[in-house]
XYZ file of C-alpha atoms in Angstrom:
595
model
C 151.267 -40.035 139.555
C 149.221 -37.504 141.447
C 147.806 -34.484 139.579
C 150.486 -32.298 141.208
C 153.272 -34.686 140.253
C 152.089 -34.664 136.657
C 152.432 -30.862 136.612
C 155.740 -30.627 138.497
C 158.238 -28.039 137.248
C 161.733 -29.246 138.276
C 162.895 -25.633 138.412
C 160.104 -24.574 140.790
C 159.885 -27.302 143.448
C 158.159 -26.467 146.742
C 159.125 -22.770 146.584
C 157.026 -21.720 149.601
C 158.678 -20.374 152.749
C 159.296 -23.579 154.728
C 158.923 -22.271 158.313
C 155.538 -20.535 158.720
C 155.889 -19.722 162.423
C 159.207 -17.896 161.963
C 159.122 -15.961 158.696
C 161.716 -13.486 157.457
C 161.386 -11.336 154.386
C 163.037 -13.785 152.004
C 165.005 -16.986 151.587
C 167.142 -18.770 149.034
C 165.359 -21.963 148.023
C 167.828 -24.681 147.047
C 165.310 -27.253 145.838
C 165.426 -28.392 142.231
C 168.208 -29.804 140.089
C 171.267 -31.243 141.857
C 173.918 -33.753 140.742
C 173.953 -37.128 142.479
C 176.139 -40.237 142.696
C 176.066 -43.622 144.372
C 179.735 -43.959 145.229
C 182.032 -45.076 148.048
C 182.587 -42.792 151.008
C 185.557 -40.505 150.294
C 186.672 -37.363 152.149
C 186.401 -35.229 149.005
C 183.423 -36.957 147.403
C 183.222 -38.884 144.122
C 185.314 -38.040 141.065
C 182.216 -38.109 138.842
C 178.467 -37.919 139.331
C 175.837 -40.246 137.882
C 173.295 -37.687 136.758
C 170.615 -35.263 137.871
C 168.280 -35.608 140.862
C 165.352 -33.350 141.725
C 165.618 -32.322 145.387
C 163.879 -32.819 147.808
C 162.528 -36.071 146.394
C 164.325 -39.189 147.592
C 166.216 -41.182 144.936
C 163.738 -44.051 145.325
C 160.822 -41.849 144.227
C 159.643 -41.291 140.633
C 159.731 -37.496 140.986
C 163.443 -37.555 141.795
C 164.170 -38.837 138.300
C 166.525 -41.484 139.741
C 164.422 -44.499 140.824
C 167.397 -46.129 142.550
C 167.425 -47.572 146.077
C 170.120 -46.619 148.587
C 171.148 -49.810 150.369
C 172.772 -50.157 153.796
C 176.508 -49.696 153.463
C 176.196 -47.518 150.356
C 176.786 -43.765 150.175
C 174.634 -41.281 148.282
C 176.215 -37.979 147.221
C 174.523 -34.700 146.293
C 176.202 -31.632 144.755
C 175.122 -28.192 143.557
C 176.385 -24.618 143.275
C 174.785 -21.610 144.967
C 175.364 -17.914 145.524
C 175.159 -16.648 149.091
C 171.893 -14.796 149.805
C 171.628 -11.138 150.743
C 169.935 -9.869 153.855
C 166.212 -9.978 153.075
C 163.791 -7.118 153.148
C 161.564 -6.878 156.186
C 158.453 -9.085 156.048
C 156.466 -5.955 155.134
C 158.699 -5.438 152.061
C 160.745 -2.466 153.313
C 164.434 -2.311 152.379
C 167.156 -3.034 154.959
C 169.964 -1.269 153.112
C 170.162 1.506 155.712
C 170.400 -0.873 158.694
C 173.490 -0.679 160.889
C 174.734 -4.203 160.048
C 173.512 -4.362 156.471
C 175.116 -1.489 154.586
C 175.978 -3.648 151.603
C 173.449 -6.411 152.136
C 176.292 -8.929 152.632
C 176.961 -8.701 156.383
C 175.441 -10.874 159.084
C 175.429 -14.672 159.103
C 174.407 -17.216 156.454
C 172.452 -20.219 157.716
C 172.028 -23.352 155.619
C 168.821 -25.248 156.502
C 167.738 -28.839 155.820
C 164.133 -29.771 156.531
C 165.010 -33.471 156.878
C 167.609 -35.918 155.559
C 167.231 -39.679 156.043
C 169.294 -40.882 157.916
C 172.873 -39.659 158.464
C 174.555 -36.895 156.497
C 177.733 -34.832 156.306
C 177.590 -31.407 154.673
C 180.529 -29.553 153.127
C 180.716 -26.099 151.562
C 183.645 -25.389 149.264
C 185.321 -28.553 150.525
C 185.157 -27.635 154.223
C 182.865 -29.493 156.599
C 179.849 -27.501 157.783
C 178.597 -30.275 160.066
C 176.963 -33.670 160.369
C 173.485 -34.761 161.422
C 171.955 -38.072 162.491
C 168.182 -38.627 162.422
C 165.876 -38.785 159.437
C 162.831 -36.753 160.478
C 163.868 -33.452 162.081
C 165.284 -30.188 160.710
C 168.806 -28.889 161.279
C 170.920 -25.943 160.169
C 174.590 -24.967 159.927
C 176.178 -21.520 160.077
C 178.268 -21.542 156.895
C 179.323 -17.876 156.915
C 183.016 -18.638 157.301
C 182.982 -21.221 154.531
C 181.650 -18.973 151.758
C 183.694 -17.501 148.943
C 183.806 -13.749 148.288
C 181.988 -13.560 144.975
C 181.307 -16.420 142.661
C 179.372 -19.603 143.336
C 179.826 -21.893 146.319
C 179.909 -25.687 146.067
C 177.553 -27.573 148.377
C 178.046 -31.335 148.829
C 175.881 -33.620 150.976
C 176.992 -37.157 151.841
C 174.214 -39.522 152.980
C 173.998 -43.000 154.486
C 170.840 -44.824 155.585
C 170.592 -48.299 157.164
C 166.790 -48.150 156.909
C 165.127 -50.942 158.923
C 168.347 -52.981 159.229
C 169.422 -50.817 162.163
C 167.741 -49.679 165.369
C 167.288 -46.030 164.404
C 163.932 -44.355 163.780
C 162.663 -45.713 160.468
C 158.878 -45.537 160.784
C 156.951 -47.586 158.226
C 159.824 -47.963 155.763
C 161.216 -51.419 154.998
C 163.740 -52.595 152.445
C 161.541 -55.663 151.986
C 158.308 -53.747 151.604
C 154.823 -55.273 151.546
C 151.461 -55.170 153.330
C 151.524 -52.468 156.016
C 155.236 -51.743 155.377
C 156.168 -49.342 152.605
C 159.065 -48.691 150.248
C 162.121 -47.434 152.090
C 163.298 -43.975 151.106
C 166.505 -42.101 151.809
C 168.378 -38.865 151.463
C 167.075 -35.314 151.282
C 163.272 -35.340 151.509
C 162.383 -31.870 152.759
C 163.267 -28.394 151.509
C 166.885 -27.204 151.502
C 167.236 -23.448 151.897
C 169.554 -20.682 153.004
C 169.034 -17.300 154.610
C 171.228 -14.417 155.686
C 170.430 -13.073 159.151
C 171.817 -10.189 161.243
C 174.525 -11.066 163.741
C 171.897 -10.929 166.492
C 168.793 -12.724 165.293
C 165.714 -14.606 166.440
C 166.623 -18.293 166.486
C 163.263 -19.736 167.591
C 159.905 -18.669 168.959
C 157.823 -20.597 171.473
C 154.121 -19.895 172.076
C 152.154 -21.463 174.929
C 148.514 -20.291 175.091
C 146.932 -20.026 178.538
C 143.279 -19.796 177.616
C 141.905 -19.768 181.172
C 144.194 -16.852 182.054
C 143.533 -14.929 178.810
C 147.217 -14.674 177.945
C 149.862 -16.189 175.726
C 153.349 -17.069 176.945
C 156.020 -16.074 174.424
C 159.698 -17.017 174.496
C 162.093 -15.395 172.031
C 165.121 -17.668 171.704
C 168.237 -15.688 170.775
C 171.824 -15.075 171.889
C 170.773 -11.983 173.851
C 168.990 -8.659 173.724
C 165.429 -7.484 174.290
C 162.759 -8.179 171.691
C 159.642 -6.177 170.893
C 156.565 -8.350 170.443
C 153.414 -7.097 168.718
C 150.225 -9.178 168.607
C 147.478 -8.502 166.061
C 143.974 -9.882 165.589
C 142.245 -9.297 162.238
C 144.869 -6.658 161.407
C 144.318 -4.726 164.657
C 147.064 -4.444 167.293
C 145.790 -6.001 170.519
C 148.974 -6.282 172.620
C 152.603 -5.187 172.816
C 155.363 -6.418 175.110
C 159.104 -6.474 175.700
C 160.725 -9.886 175.991
C 164.284 -10.549 177.115
C 165.873 -13.280 175.024
C 165.274 -16.734 176.492
C 162.823 -15.515 179.126
C 159.139 -16.546 178.890
C 156.824 -13.522 178.983
C 153.062 -13.730 179.487
C 151.152 -11.255 177.315
C 147.542 -10.502 178.391
C 144.836 -10.540 175.721
C 141.414 -8.930 175.965
C 138.322 -10.586 174.464
C 140.176 -13.773 173.611
C 139.111 -15.403 170.349
C 139.503 -19.154 170.914
C 140.725 -21.546 168.204
C 138.561 -24.536 167.248
C 138.319 -26.694 164.113
C 135.045 -24.896 163.328
C 136.604 -21.456 163.892
C 140.396 -21.717 163.401
C 141.229 -18.170 164.447
C 144.932 -17.269 164.524
C 146.639 -14.256 166.061
C 149.451 -12.659 164.041
C 152.758 -11.790 165.716
C 155.681 -9.552 164.786
C 158.959 -9.854 166.713
C 161.736 -7.282 166.398
C 165.175 -7.989 167.871
C 167.838 -5.459 166.986
C 167.883 -5.377 163.186
C 166.000 -8.651 162.837
C 162.262 -8.755 162.167
C 160.218 -11.949 161.924
C 156.512 -12.711 161.756
C 154.619 -15.614 163.262
C 151.230 -16.654 164.644
C 149.566 -18.572 167.477
C 146.116 -19.840 168.402
C 144.341 -19.668 171.754
C 143.114 -23.138 172.713
C 143.474 -25.668 175.497
C 143.485 -29.454 175.565
C 142.829 -31.734 178.487
C 140.830 -34.543 180.041
C 137.792 -34.211 182.276
C 134.356 -35.633 183.078
C 131.246 -34.828 181.088
C 127.868 -34.138 182.735
C 127.506 -37.878 183.404
C 130.947 -38.243 184.933
C 132.433 -40.028 181.891
C 136.074 -39.111 181.112
C 136.268 -37.136 177.874
C 138.801 -35.275 175.792
C 138.370 -31.542 176.333
C 138.870 -28.701 173.877
C 138.818 -25.275 175.491
C 137.409 -26.831 178.658
C 134.495 -28.632 177.011
C 134.056 -32.240 175.821
C 134.898 -32.513 172.138
C 134.714 -35.700 170.065
C 137.774 -36.344 167.895
C 136.498 -37.914 164.657
C 139.775 -38.802 163.006
C 141.374 -40.600 160.105
C 144.794 -42.263 159.923
C 147.172 -40.217 157.748
C 150.347 -41.990 156.595
C 151.740 -39.073 154.591
C 152.931 -41.203 151.657
C 152.643 -40.247 147.972
C 153.045 -42.553 144.952
C 155.250 -40.091 143.078
C 157.078 -38.260 145.888
C 156.949 -40.966 148.601
C 157.640 -39.096 151.875
C 157.553 -35.764 150.022
C 154.298 -34.273 148.787
C 154.722 -33.090 145.188
C 153.467 -29.589 146.044
C 152.095 -27.407 148.799
C 148.686 -27.683 147.136
C 148.855 -31.464 147.567
C 149.290 -31.041 151.325
C 146.305 -28.710 151.401
C 144.228 -31.139 149.346
C 144.496 -33.991 151.856
C 143.677 -31.797 154.849
C 140.861 -29.885 153.163
C 139.314 -33.047 151.734
C 139.196 -34.804 155.105
C 137.732 -31.707 156.701
C 135.106 -31.518 153.947
C 134.240 -35.167 154.659
C 133.467 -34.191 158.248
C 136.593 -35.358 160.055
C 137.853 -33.142 162.856
C 141.216 -34.848 163.425
C 144.152 -36.407 161.562
C 146.416 -38.925 163.242
C 149.811 -38.335 161.657
C 151.139 -41.871 161.612
C 154.783 -42.578 162.461
C 156.081 -39.539 160.568
C 157.018 -35.911 161.197
C 155.802 -33.730 158.348
C 157.281 -30.495 156.980
C 156.165 -27.488 159.014
C 153.914 -26.274 156.228
C 151.638 -29.307 156.742
C 151.074 -28.315 160.366
C 150.537 -24.710 159.296
C 147.731 -25.770 156.988
C 146.155 -27.828 159.795
C 146.327 -24.729 162.011
C 144.765 -22.349 159.509
C 142.192 -24.746 157.997
C 141.139 -26.084 161.397
C 141.746 -29.756 162.082
C 143.142 -31.432 165.190
C 146.339 -33.501 164.970
C 147.445 -36.560 166.907
C 151.205 -36.695 166.422
C 152.944 -40.078 166.479
C 156.625 -40.302 167.301
C 158.762 -42.208 164.802
C 159.146 -45.888 165.652
C 162.441 -47.740 165.494
C 164.231 -50.671 167.043
C 163.884 -54.155 165.707
C 163.573 -56.691 164.388
C 159.952 -56.989 165.506
C 158.563 -60.310 166.725
C 155.163 -61.507 165.439
C 154.022 -62.456 168.930
C 154.562 -58.812 169.929
C 153.366 -56.821 166.913
C 150.908 -59.172 165.162
C 149.326 -61.627 167.607
C 147.499 -58.930 169.641
C 145.388 -58.124 166.571
C 143.684 -61.490 167.097
C 144.329 -62.456 170.732
C 144.079 -60.522 174.025
C 147.859 -60.293 174.551
C 149.396 -57.636 176.784
C 153.133 -57.810 177.424
C 155.298 -55.903 179.880
C 157.671 -53.617 177.960
C 160.080 -52.852 180.826
C 163.202 -54.484 182.187
C 165.815 -56.495 180.336
C 163.359 -59.174 179.252
C 160.784 -56.656 178.018
C 163.369 -54.621 176.141
C 164.692 -57.707 174.384
C 161.198 -58.977 173.512
C 160.189 -55.617 171.977
C 163.399 -55.203 169.938
C 164.847 -52.579 172.270
C 167.765 -54.389 173.926
C 170.275 -51.669 173.001
C 170.422 -48.970 175.697
C 171.963 -46.462 173.281
C 169.065 -46.946 170.841
C 166.550 -46.401 173.634
C 168.263 -43.179 174.623
C 168.363 -42.084 170.964
C 164.588 -42.552 170.770
C 164.124 -40.421 173.891
C 166.420 -37.730 172.512
C 164.523 -37.561 169.220
C 161.247 -37.594 171.167
C 162.360 -34.519 173.118
C 163.510 -32.826 169.925
C 160.177 -33.584 168.249
C 158.197 -32.074 171.122
C 160.334 -28.945 171.052
C 160.189 -28.711 167.261
C 156.366 -28.893 167.195
C 155.554 -27.300 170.545
C 153.990 -24.146 169.081
C 151.803 -25.932 166.511
C 148.238 -24.889 167.302
C 146.470 -28.026 166.075
C 148.449 -30.763 167.845
C 146.241 -32.146 170.614
C 147.766 -35.553 171.438
C 151.262 -37.043 171.513
C 151.526 -40.764 170.618
C 154.898 -42.263 171.680
C 154.313 -45.894 170.615
C 152.123 -47.834 168.195
C 151.286 -51.563 168.277
C 154.466 -52.489 170.122
C 156.800 -51.298 167.330
C 160.011 -50.682 169.230
C 158.048 -49.927 172.383
C 159.873 -49.772 175.715
C 159.174 -48.335 179.167
C 156.023 -46.729 177.763
C 154.731 -45.655 181.179
C 157.957 -43.782 181.923
C 158.091 -42.330 178.407
C 154.499 -41.079 178.825
C 155.474 -39.430 182.095
C 158.421 -37.694 180.437
C 156.289 -36.461 177.529
C 153.687 -35.077 179.957
C 156.438 -33.241 181.849
C 157.903 -31.896 178.616
C 154.493 -30.644 177.479
C 151.742 -30.510 180.125
C 149.434 -28.635 177.712
C 148.561 -31.736 175.657
C 147.345 -35.276 176.306
C 149.352 -38.488 175.817
C 148.348 -41.784 174.177
C 151.269 -43.823 175.485
C 150.690 -47.141 173.650
C 148.298 -46.973 170.744
C 146.765 -50.330 169.953
C 148.072 -52.973 172.318
C 150.488 -53.640 175.173
C 148.780 -51.031 177.338
C 150.921 -50.283 180.400
C 148.113 -48.442 182.202
C 149.722 -45.025 181.684
C 148.986 -41.828 179.796
C 145.626 -40.122 179.451
C 143.984 -42.535 177.006
C 142.966 -46.173 176.897
C 143.745 -46.700 173.247
C 142.318 -49.653 171.281
C 142.803 -50.981 167.749
C 139.992 -53.205 166.449
C 140.039 -54.699 162.954
C 139.045 -58.366 163.077
C 136.253 -58.376 165.649
C 133.244 -56.338 166.670
C 134.071 -53.256 168.714
C 132.589 -53.203 172.200
C 133.185 -50.805 175.053
C 135.297 -52.646 177.658
C 133.524 -53.481 180.891
C 136.490 -52.577 183.073
C 137.354 -48.887 183.100
C 140.336 -47.204 184.749
C 139.556 -43.491 184.637
C 141.341 -42.804 181.367
C 139.555 -41.631 178.233
C 138.470 -44.463 175.935
C 139.539 -44.035 172.291
C 139.390 -46.301 169.242
C 142.673 -45.177 167.747
C 142.499 -47.489 164.686
C 139.597 -49.380 163.113
C 137.925 -50.033 159.783
C 140.513 -50.575 157.094
C 137.880 -51.644 154.544
C 139.413 -51.901 151.113
C 138.219 -51.336 147.588
C 140.392 -51.646 144.479
C 139.773 -49.122 141.727
C 141.525 -50.306 138.600
C 143.658 -47.636 137.030
C 144.340 -46.069 140.425
C 146.112 -48.914 142.242
C 149.889 -48.868 142.749
C 150.412 -52.568 141.931
C 148.553 -55.894 141.767
C 148.635 -56.533 145.517
C 145.467 -56.088 147.551
C 145.936 -55.656 151.289
C 143.130 -54.650 153.638
C 141.082 -55.860 156.591
C 137.794 -56.465 154.778
C 137.525 -56.537 151.001
C 134.714 -55.110 148.861
C 134.349 -55.235 145.106
C 132.125 -52.239 144.401
C 131.546 -48.815 145.911
C 127.916 -49.501 146.872
C 128.785 -52.466 149.101
C 131.770 -50.575 150.511
C 129.570 -47.582 151.351
C 126.906 -49.752 152.951
C 129.477 -51.522 155.125
C 131.057 -48.214 156.138
C 127.683 -46.812 157.210
C 126.671 -49.996 159.085
C 129.977 -50.179 160.940
C 129.394 -46.736 162.403
C 125.662 -47.092 162.982
C 125.897 -50.444 164.770
C 129.241 -50.279 166.573
C 130.647 -46.755 166.818
C 127.721 -44.411 167.434
C 126.158 -46.590 170.214
C 129.533 -46.666 172.013
C 129.775 -42.881 172.375
C 127.337 -42.475 175.306
C 129.099 -45.440 176.958
C 132.441 -43.650 176.937
C 133.978 -43.687 173.465
C 135.562 -40.260 172.946
C 137.651 -40.466 169.760
C 137.965 -42.578 166.627
C 140.653 -42.975 163.971
C 139.397 -44.615 160.768
C 141.979 -46.438 158.637
C 142.768 -44.587 156.430
C 143.038 -41.338 154.437
C 144.380 -42.851 151.210
C 145.590 -46.108 149.723
C 149.318 -46.660 150.226
C 151.134 -49.116 147.966
C 149.663 -52.605 148.722
C 147.071 -51.147 151.099
C 143.828 -50.407 149.282
C 141.931 -49.353 152.404
C 141.944 -45.603 151.827
C 139.000 -43.284 151.455
C 141.022 -41.790 148.593
C 142.993 -43.629 145.948
C 146.775 -43.438 146.264
C 146.979 -40.938 143.394
C 144.373 -38.762 145.197
C 142.249 -38.642 142.040
C 139.158 -40.466 143.366
C 137.226 -40.413 146.620
C 135.856 -43.959 146.863
C 132.709 -43.047 148.793
C 130.153 -40.300 148.167
C 131.139 -37.280 150.215
C 127.552 -36.923 151.425
C 127.639 -40.437 152.907
C 130.878 -39.861 154.831
C 129.734 -36.455 156.082
C 126.467 -37.986 157.272
C 128.301 -40.680 159.196
C 130.712 -38.191 160.785
C 127.899 -35.839 161.840
C 126.717 -38.574 164.210
C 130.144 -38.802 165.878
C 129.613 -36.284 168.649
C 128.419 -36.000 172.224
C 125.003 -34.630 171.237
């Protein structure tokens, strides 16, 4: 158990507002105690329920109170009662009771939100279907206004099925037969469930695209119609106002732009008013790109200048909550600890986190490389394992390539592209995301060059690492290497892309009392902290630092914390111990720069 899991109050689970870049004055949090059942699929649900589950922890996790695996072909049921929410106060606390569409606080629309449900679900309210959703990592919402009862509680039922890694859907690092680099499969509701009442005309989404060179921010207010009033503040002072027609991008000029960096993570505050709806948000002014340094070497650029990305691999797994952090403070702990250790970047590995995680990266100041969720399968060892030891590069296109990489099904390939587009749109306004990573180590990889092109067209403001690790197709902005079992050397042949070491290290140290089980997986094993620390320092002094003037522009050390069998984290899985002295890690990371 983590310290936050040990202190968990089942009646106060993740109460924070779940959508920091589109905040209204209140919300109805539906986390906490639900009824659950493992029962056959029936139109009206099971006749009886098995017991109590704590949402949003998956039934496989200790914090759920269930500790039961959902198998392919089984159905998991959730049930709870709730009262419909009122229209909230404005974000500044003022009452809406005198608004034209809110005379009794019960007008407008009621939206039911799910942060993420793995994998497929059907939602009913009072026995009527609100909708279905397929995909385990992205949020969705249903308008349930017409399904609510006048007075009295409403019955919410969620039906879930999850094939996990037996199908070709996005399943990330979950496996039913877990072990080594593959982790316990989880299922069901794993992010916050919440409801809100909105006016009939309301802000559905906000998109922010900073244009640093032009000293302006492009704002799009997504709504069914109307003109919105946008107010931008810096340090509590109004710096810009604009009108924005719904759905139309509007560029808002800013004087004396305060740029965002990890060292100075300055954020502008935004208020948007549309009819009787008022929401608050924020954005940061920064730019990402690729360009030559003073010696003509391709580098990653932040705000037009070369900036070294000193990163760590972040799996986002927890021993007690699995995919779900036990508290908001736990999310903050991981980010703040890595920043304190001197890292400037987190590579979010094969997972899309709740929006609050990205918010904390934005406000605390750390860059993010965002992986898309892998799928397909089954994976062949000659594709996903052999390249760790041998110089293998396979073509991932055409019928033969698709079959070899576990992507023979055209519908599954299109599903990946659809979820990729949805992920980009979902996270587009996150300030800290610098790099998109479509594929990792050949896991369900296909047509990576074409996928990289599509991602770059979807979002030209960020860079693309099209195939992290191996099976480089010569595309994207980065030449991305993984090195675990040999000495790292800068390749002799260069192709104009930025050279990055997107995984390395993986040194492991077992700390008894903090390990998840008796297994011990890692890439180089040490038996005491002194030897581990010495090896960590030597690795960087002899291999990493000398490579920087030769072209190395980013590193991703494996990894932030232990995860199940993997004991190669800087932190133990329970987050209670940092295995190396903070001073040592900070000293190493201070040398990872362009001088």
